[in-house]
Amino acid sequence: MRRIKADGSAARIAIASLAGISLIAQIRVPERTVTGTVISSERDPKIRIELPATAHYIGADRWPLYDIADCELHAFVETGTNKIVRRLYWIQFEQYLPTRPDLHHTYDSLRTATLGGMSFYVDTWARPANAPTRPGSDVEHMRGLVRAKGYSLPGSMMSVRLVHLLHDAKRKELMIIYSEDLSPTGFTADDLSPSGRARNHWPEIDKALLYRALAQVKIVQPG
């Protein structure tokens, strides 16, 4: 059998792969801490996220998302007496694993917002709460946390997604999703879709939703 001499580049890839496999095995316990309605993160980024006192913490999940990213999700809800979610606060810390040095986060949204002195990409939407999702997705994990605590999502929700990319490499991100039950608007997700009968109402609903999201979530950076 002909021997092939590995160069430095191949050796580095092999080491990164082994490190990544080890990291995947370790991705189990959430790293950030929660006290009441406050999430404290010591790295990536080092911040404190404060939510309204009316929010209820339903837990966290940490897993290797599609075996390419270390994903840590924390969820809070506000509900009515029937345990149907009225508001959802979804906080997620995510970074690509060393085994995939080729991957970088990309967002094409032209909308941005500033929260706690940090810049975020902004996206909004209205969707059925049970819309199909890819197996193993972060959406699937979030829904699992909600169900595990005996809560139910409403028929449709309207959401704001805020994404902050760390460093120029764009391999780490902080994602905050704020969602509300859509029913108080009197419309369904189909009504507000691009071809829906009430699409002309979406800009006003969108604007008010973003305002509430930025008002409900507070970010405090050290120093």
mmCIF file of C-alpha atoms in Angstrom:
data_model
loop_
_atom_site.group_PDB
_atom_site.id
_atom_site.type_symbol
_atom_site.label_atom_id
_atom_site.label_comp_id
_atom_site.label_asym_id
_atom_site.label_seq_id
_atom_site.Cartn_x
_atom_site.Cartn_y
_atom_site.Cartn_z
ATOM 1 C CA MET A 1 0.000 0.000 0.000
ATOM 2 C CA ARG A 2 1.378 3.381 -0.951
ATOM 3 C CA ARG A 3 1.915 5.696 2.001
ATOM 4 C CA ILE A 4 0.631 9.238 1.845
ATOM 5 C CA LYS A 5 2.415 11.849 3.893
ATOM 6 C CA ALA A 6 0.029 14.276 5.558
ATOM 7 C CA ASP A 7 0.991 17.920 5.289
ATOM 8 C CA GLY A 8 0.471 20.490 8.030
ATOM 9 C CA SER A 9 -2.885 21.532 6.632
ATOM 10 C CA ALA A 10 -4.270 17.996 6.697
ATOM 11 C CA ALA A 11 -2.978 17.515 10.215
ATOM 12 C CA ARG A 12 -4.693 20.684 11.372
ATOM 13 C CA ILE A 13 -7.971 19.542 9.827
ATOM 14 C CA ALA A 14 -7.663 16.176 11.545
ATOM 15 C CA ILE A 15 -7.021 17.835 14.901
ATOM 16 C CA ALA A 16 -9.974 20.183 14.398
ATOM 17 C CA SER A 17 -12.179 17.217 13.511
ATOM 18 C CA LEU A 18 -11.201 15.355 16.668
ATOM 19 C CA ALA A 19 -11.776 18.494 18.735
ATOM 20 C CA GLY A 20 -15.159 18.946 17.099
ATOM 21 C CA ILE A 21 -16.191 15.363 17.849
ATOM 22 C CA SER A 22 -15.178 15.875 21.468
ATOM 23 C CA LEU A 23 -17.121 19.148 21.613
ATOM 24 C CA ILE A 24 -20.254 17.527 20.178
ATOM 25 C CA ALA A 25 -20.076 14.919 22.926
ATOM 26 C CA GLN A 26 -19.849 17.677 25.544
ATOM 27 C CA ILE A 27 -22.759 19.764 24.221
ATOM 28 C CA ARG A 28 -25.417 18.874 26.755
ATOM 29 C CA VAL A 29 -25.583 21.301 29.671
ATOM 30 C CA PRO A 30 -26.604 24.954 29.070
ATOM 31 C CA GLU A 31 -23.767 27.336 29.858
ATOM 32 C CA ARG A 32 -25.725 30.537 30.526
ATOM 33 C CA THR A 33 -27.484 31.038 33.846
ATOM 34 C CA VAL A 34 -31.017 32.227 34.532
ATOM 35 C CA THR A 35 -32.212 34.045 37.641
ATOM 36 C CA GLY A 36 -35.880 34.950 37.541
ATOM 37 C CA THR A 37 -36.309 36.563 34.137
ATOM 38 C CA VAL A 38 -32.654 37.483 33.650
ATOM 39 C CA ILE A 39 -30.208 35.521 31.485
ATOM 40 C CA SER A 40 -26.516 36.028 32.247
ATOM 41 C CA SER A 41 -23.929 35.134 29.616
ATOM 42 C CA GLU A 42 -20.215 35.229 30.386
ATOM 43 C CA ARG A 43 -19.124 34.937 26.761
ATOM 44 C CA ASP A 44 -20.159 35.198 23.133
ATOM 45 C CA PRO A 45 -21.352 37.752 24.037
ATOM 46 C CA LYS A 46 -20.774 38.786 27.657
ATOM 47 C CA ILE A 47 -24.143 40.370 28.452
ATOM 48 C CA ARG A 48 -27.217 40.269 30.646
ATOM 49 C CA ILE A 49 -30.642 39.953 29.029
ATOM 50 C CA GLU A 50 -33.565 41.173 31.130
ATOM 51 C CA LEU A 51 -37.170 40.253 30.333
ATOM 52 C CA PRO A 52 -40.462 41.436 31.887
ATOM 53 C CA ALA A 53 -41.334 40.139 35.355
ATOM 54 C CA THR A 54 -44.512 38.679 33.841
ATOM 55 C CA ALA A 55 -42.506 36.188 31.773
ATOM 56 C CA HIS A 56 -42.187 32.599 33.024
ATOM 57 C CA TYR A 57 -39.030 30.583 32.361
ATOM 58 C CA ILE A 58 -39.820 27.183 30.862
ATOM 59 C CA GLY A 59 -36.288 25.899 30.490
ATOM 60 C CA ALA A 60 -33.288 25.515 28.235
ATOM 61 C CA ASP A 61 -31.902 23.109 25.689
ATOM 62 C CA ARG A 62 -28.390 22.711 24.305
ATOM 63 C CA TRP A 63 -27.508 20.403 21.463
ATOM 64 C CA PRO A 64 -25.387 20.135 18.289
ATOM 65 C CA LEU A 65 -27.745 21.659 15.722
ATOM 66 C CA TYR A 66 -27.528 19.403 12.641
ATOM 67 C CA ASP A 67 -24.060 18.446 13.986
ATOM 68 C CA ILE A 68 -22.640 21.711 12.653
ATOM 69 C CA ALA A 69 -23.359 24.227 15.425
ATOM 70 C CA ASP A 70 -23.373 24.470 19.209
ATOM 71 C CA CYS A 71 -26.871 25.754 19.936
ATOM 72 C CA GLU A 72 -28.135 26.883 23.351
ATOM 73 C CA LEU A 73 -31.797 27.890 23.587
ATOM 74 C CA HIS A 74 -33.645 29.503 26.511
ATOM 75 C CA ALA A 75 -37.411 30.087 26.438
ATOM 76 C CA PHE A 76 -39.859 32.165 28.460
ATOM 77 C CA VAL A 77 -43.615 32.495 28.022
ATOM 78 C CA GLU A 78 -46.548 34.594 29.141
ATOM 79 C CA THR A 79 -49.840 32.703 29.127
ATOM 80 C CA GLY A 80 -53.502 32.998 30.020
ATOM 81 C CA THR A 81 -55.446 30.765 32.396
ATOM 82 C CA ASN A 82 -55.799 28.140 29.658
ATOM 83 C CA LYS A 83 -51.980 27.742 29.358
ATOM 84 C CA ILE A 84 -52.049 28.921 25.755
ATOM 85 C CA VAL A 85 -48.997 31.063 25.036
ATOM 86 C CA ARG A 86 -49.718 34.758 24.531
ATOM 87 C CA ARG A 87 -46.084 35.865 24.313
ATOM 88 C CA LEU A 88 -42.916 33.873 23.690
ATOM 89 C CA TYR A 89 -39.359 35.011 24.383
ATOM 90 C CA TRP A 90 -36.797 32.799 22.643
ATOM 91 C CA ILE A 91 -33.118 33.527 23.344
ATOM 92 C CA GLN A 92 -30.479 31.559 21.450
ATOM 93 C CA PHE A 93 -26.668 31.505 21.517
ATOM 94 C CA GLU A 94 -25.158 29.736 18.524
ATOM 95 C CA GLN A 95 -21.731 29.101 17.025
ATOM 96 C CA TYR A 96 -20.419 26.834 14.284
ATOM 97 C CA LEU A 97 -18.291 23.893 15.378
ATOM 98 C CA PRO A 98 -14.535 23.741 14.606
ATOM 99 C CA THR A 99 -15.259 20.819 12.263
ATOM 100 C CA ARG A 100 -16.940 23.254 9.862
ATOM 101 C CA PRO A 101 -14.476 26.133 9.415
ATOM 102 C CA ASP A 102 -16.101 26.874 6.046
ATOM 103 C CA LEU A 103 -19.418 27.990 7.536
ATOM 104 C CA HIS A 104 -20.390 31.581 8.326
ATOM 105 C CA HIS A 105 -23.727 33.137 9.286
ATOM 106 C CA THR A 106 -25.301 35.265 6.565
ATOM 107 C CA TYR A 107 -28.379 37.480 6.780
ATOM 108 C CA ASP A 108 -29.747 39.521 3.903
ATOM 109 C CA SER A 109 -32.282 41.601 5.823
ATOM 110 C CA LEU A 110 -31.952 45.302 5.094
ATOM 111 C CA ARG A 111 -33.618 46.206 8.397
ATOM 112 C CA THR A 112 -31.553 46.730 11.514
ATOM 113 C CA ALA A 113 -32.208 47.846 15.074
ATOM 114 C CA THR A 114 -30.067 48.775 18.049
ATOM 115 C CA LEU A 115 -30.672 47.142 21.404
ATOM 116 C CA GLY A 116 -28.409 47.717 24.390
ATOM 117 C CA GLY A 117 -25.825 49.351 22.151
ATOM 118 C CA MET A 118 -25.671 46.271 19.892
ATOM 119 C CA SER A 119 -26.726 46.145 16.242
ATOM 120 C CA PHE A 120 -29.226 43.485 15.164
ATOM 121 C CA TYR A 121 -30.596 42.321 11.841
ATOM 122 C CA VAL A 122 -34.408 42.432 11.924
ATOM 123 C CA ASP A 123 -36.938 40.101 10.327
ATOM 124 C CA THR A 124 -40.667 39.805 11.032
ATOM 125 C CA TRP A 125 -43.377 37.363 10.012
ATOM 126 C CA ALA A 126 -46.790 35.914 10.819
ATOM 127 C CA ARG A 127 -47.111 32.121 10.598
ATOM 128 C CA PRO A 128 -49.220 29.228 11.834
ATOM 129 C CA ALA A 129 -47.620 28.065 15.088
ATOM 130 C CA ASN A 130 -47.604 24.473 13.852
ATOM 131 C CA ALA A 131 -46.071 25.216 10.449
ATOM 132 C CA PRO A 132 -43.892 22.330 9.171
ATOM 133 C CA THR A 133 -40.261 22.485 10.242
ATOM 134 C CA ARG A 134 -37.143 20.465 9.536
ATOM 135 C CA PRO A 135 -36.587 17.542 11.947
ATOM 136 C CA GLY A 136 -34.003 18.461 14.568
ATOM 137 C CA SER A 137 -34.423 22.197 13.979
ATOM 138 C CA ASP A 138 -34.285 24.833 16.684
ATOM 139 C CA VAL A 139 -38.015 25.392 16.089
ATOM 140 C CA GLU A 140 -38.649 21.740 16.914
ATOM 141 C CA HIS A 141 -36.606 22.037 20.112
ATOM 142 C CA MET A 142 -38.450 25.216 21.128
ATOM 143 C CA ARG A 143 -41.833 23.567 20.599
ATOM 144 C CA GLY A 144 -40.625 20.626 22.680
ATOM 145 C CA LEU A 145 -39.835 22.915 25.623
ATOM 146 C CA VAL A 146 -43.299 24.471 25.404
ATOM 147 C CA ARG A 147 -45.066 21.097 25.328
ATOM 148 C CA ALA A 148 -42.916 19.643 28.114
ATOM 149 C CA LYS A 149 -44.227 22.312 30.494
ATOM 150 C CA GLY A 150 -47.848 21.661 29.546
ATOM 151 C CA TYR A 151 -48.285 24.807 27.454
ATOM 152 C CA SER A 152 -49.773 25.121 23.970
ATOM 153 C CA LEU A 153 -48.982 27.533 21.172
ATOM 154 C CA PRO A 154 -51.899 29.503 19.655
ATOM 155 C CA GLY A 155 -53.082 28.917 16.112
ATOM 156 C CA SER A 156 -50.879 31.622 14.608
ATOM 157 C CA MET A 157 -48.130 33.866 15.938
ATOM 158 C CA MET A 158 -46.438 37.037 14.754
ATOM 159 C CA SER A 159 -42.729 37.256 15.430
ATOM 160 C CA VAL A 160 -39.711 39.542 15.426
ATOM 161 C CA ARG A 161 -36.295 37.963 14.970
ATOM 162 C CA LEU A 162 -33.270 39.968 16.107
ATOM 163 C CA VAL A 163 -29.831 38.607 15.169
ATOM 164 C CA HIS A 164 -26.484 39.989 16.307
ATOM 165 C CA LEU A 165 -23.365 38.573 14.617
ATOM 166 C CA LEU A 166 -20.209 38.465 16.705
ATOM 167 C CA HIS A 167 -16.842 39.370 15.172
ATOM 168 C CA ASP A 168 -15.963 39.724 11.502
ATOM 169 C CA ALA A 169 -15.789 35.953 11.024
ATOM 170 C CA LYS A 170 -19.576 35.777 11.594
ATOM 171 C CA ARG A 171 -19.405 32.274 13.056
ATOM 172 C CA LYS A 172 -21.176 33.175 16.300
ATOM 173 C CA GLU A 173 -24.558 34.786 16.805
ATOM 174 C CA LEU A 174 -27.030 35.903 19.418
ATOM 175 C CA MET A 175 -30.632 35.453 18.303
ATOM 176 C CA ILE A 176 -33.674 36.854 20.086
ATOM 177 C CA ILE A 177 -37.167 35.992 18.874
ATOM 178 C CA TYR A 178 -40.177 37.747 20.361
ATOM 179 C CA SER A 179 -43.557 36.278 19.380
ATOM 180 C CA GLU A 180 -47.167 37.129 20.156
ATOM 181 C CA ASP A 181 -50.497 35.409 19.624
ATOM 182 C CA LEU A 182 -51.852 36.798 16.368
ATOM 183 C CA SER A 183 -55.561 36.419 17.182
ATOM 184 C CA PRO A 184 -56.012 39.826 18.925
ATOM 185 C CA THR A 185 -55.372 41.485 15.546
ATOM 186 C CA GLY A 186 -58.447 39.777 14.115
ATOM 187 C CA PHE A 187 -56.386 38.284 11.284
ATOM 188 C CA THR A 188 -54.853 34.907 10.513
ATOM 189 C CA ALA A 189 -51.366 34.232 9.204
ATOM 190 C CA ASP A 190 -52.890 33.528 5.785
ATOM 191 C CA ASP A 191 -54.686 36.891 5.864
ATOM 192 C CA LEU A 192 -51.370 38.689 6.372
ATOM 193 C CA SER A 193 -49.314 36.644 3.918
ATOM 194 C CA PRO A 194 -47.946 38.427 0.808
ATOM 195 C CA SER A 195 -51.021 37.342 -1.156
ATOM 196 C CA GLY A 196 -53.433 37.536 1.774
ATOM 197 C CA ARG A 197 -56.634 39.569 1.902
ATOM 198 C CA ALA A 198 -55.318 41.800 4.716
ATOM 199 C CA ARG A 199 -51.709 42.205 3.608
ATOM 200 C CA ASN A 200 -52.160 45.982 3.519
ATOM 201 C CA HIS A 201 -52.531 45.903 7.328
ATOM 202 C CA TRP A 202 -49.182 44.159 7.867
ATOM 203 C CA PRO A 203 -46.888 47.245 7.777
ATOM 204 C CA GLU A 204 -48.770 48.843 10.681
ATOM 205 C CA ILE A 205 -48.904 45.573 12.659
ATOM 206 C CA ASP A 206 -45.221 44.943 11.916
ATOM 207 C CA LYS A 207 -44.173 48.382 13.125
ATOM 208 C CA ALA A 208 -46.059 48.061 16.416
ATOM 209 C CA LEU A 209 -44.751 44.531 16.976
ATOM 210 C CA LEU A 210 -41.130 45.605 16.554
ATOM 211 C CA TYR A 211 -41.700 48.504 18.937
ATOM 212 C CA ARG A 212 -43.033 46.133 21.606
ATOM 213 C CA ALA A 213 -40.198 43.662 21.076
ATOM 214 C CA LEU A 214 -37.544 46.327 21.612
ATOM 215 C CA ALA A 215 -39.412 47.628 24.658
ATOM 216 C CA GLN A 216 -39.833 44.202 26.281
ATOM 217 C CA VAL A 217 -36.233 43.007 25.952
ATOM 218 C CA LYS A 218 -33.390 44.804 27.698
ATOM 219 C CA ILE A 219 -29.700 44.096 27.092
ATOM 220 C CA VAL A 220 -27.031 45.216 29.540
ATOM 221 C CA GLN A 221 -23.358 45.047 28.582
ATOM 222 C CA PRO A 222 -20.615 45.077 31.248
ATOM 223 C CA GLY A 223 -18.883 48.346 31.988
#
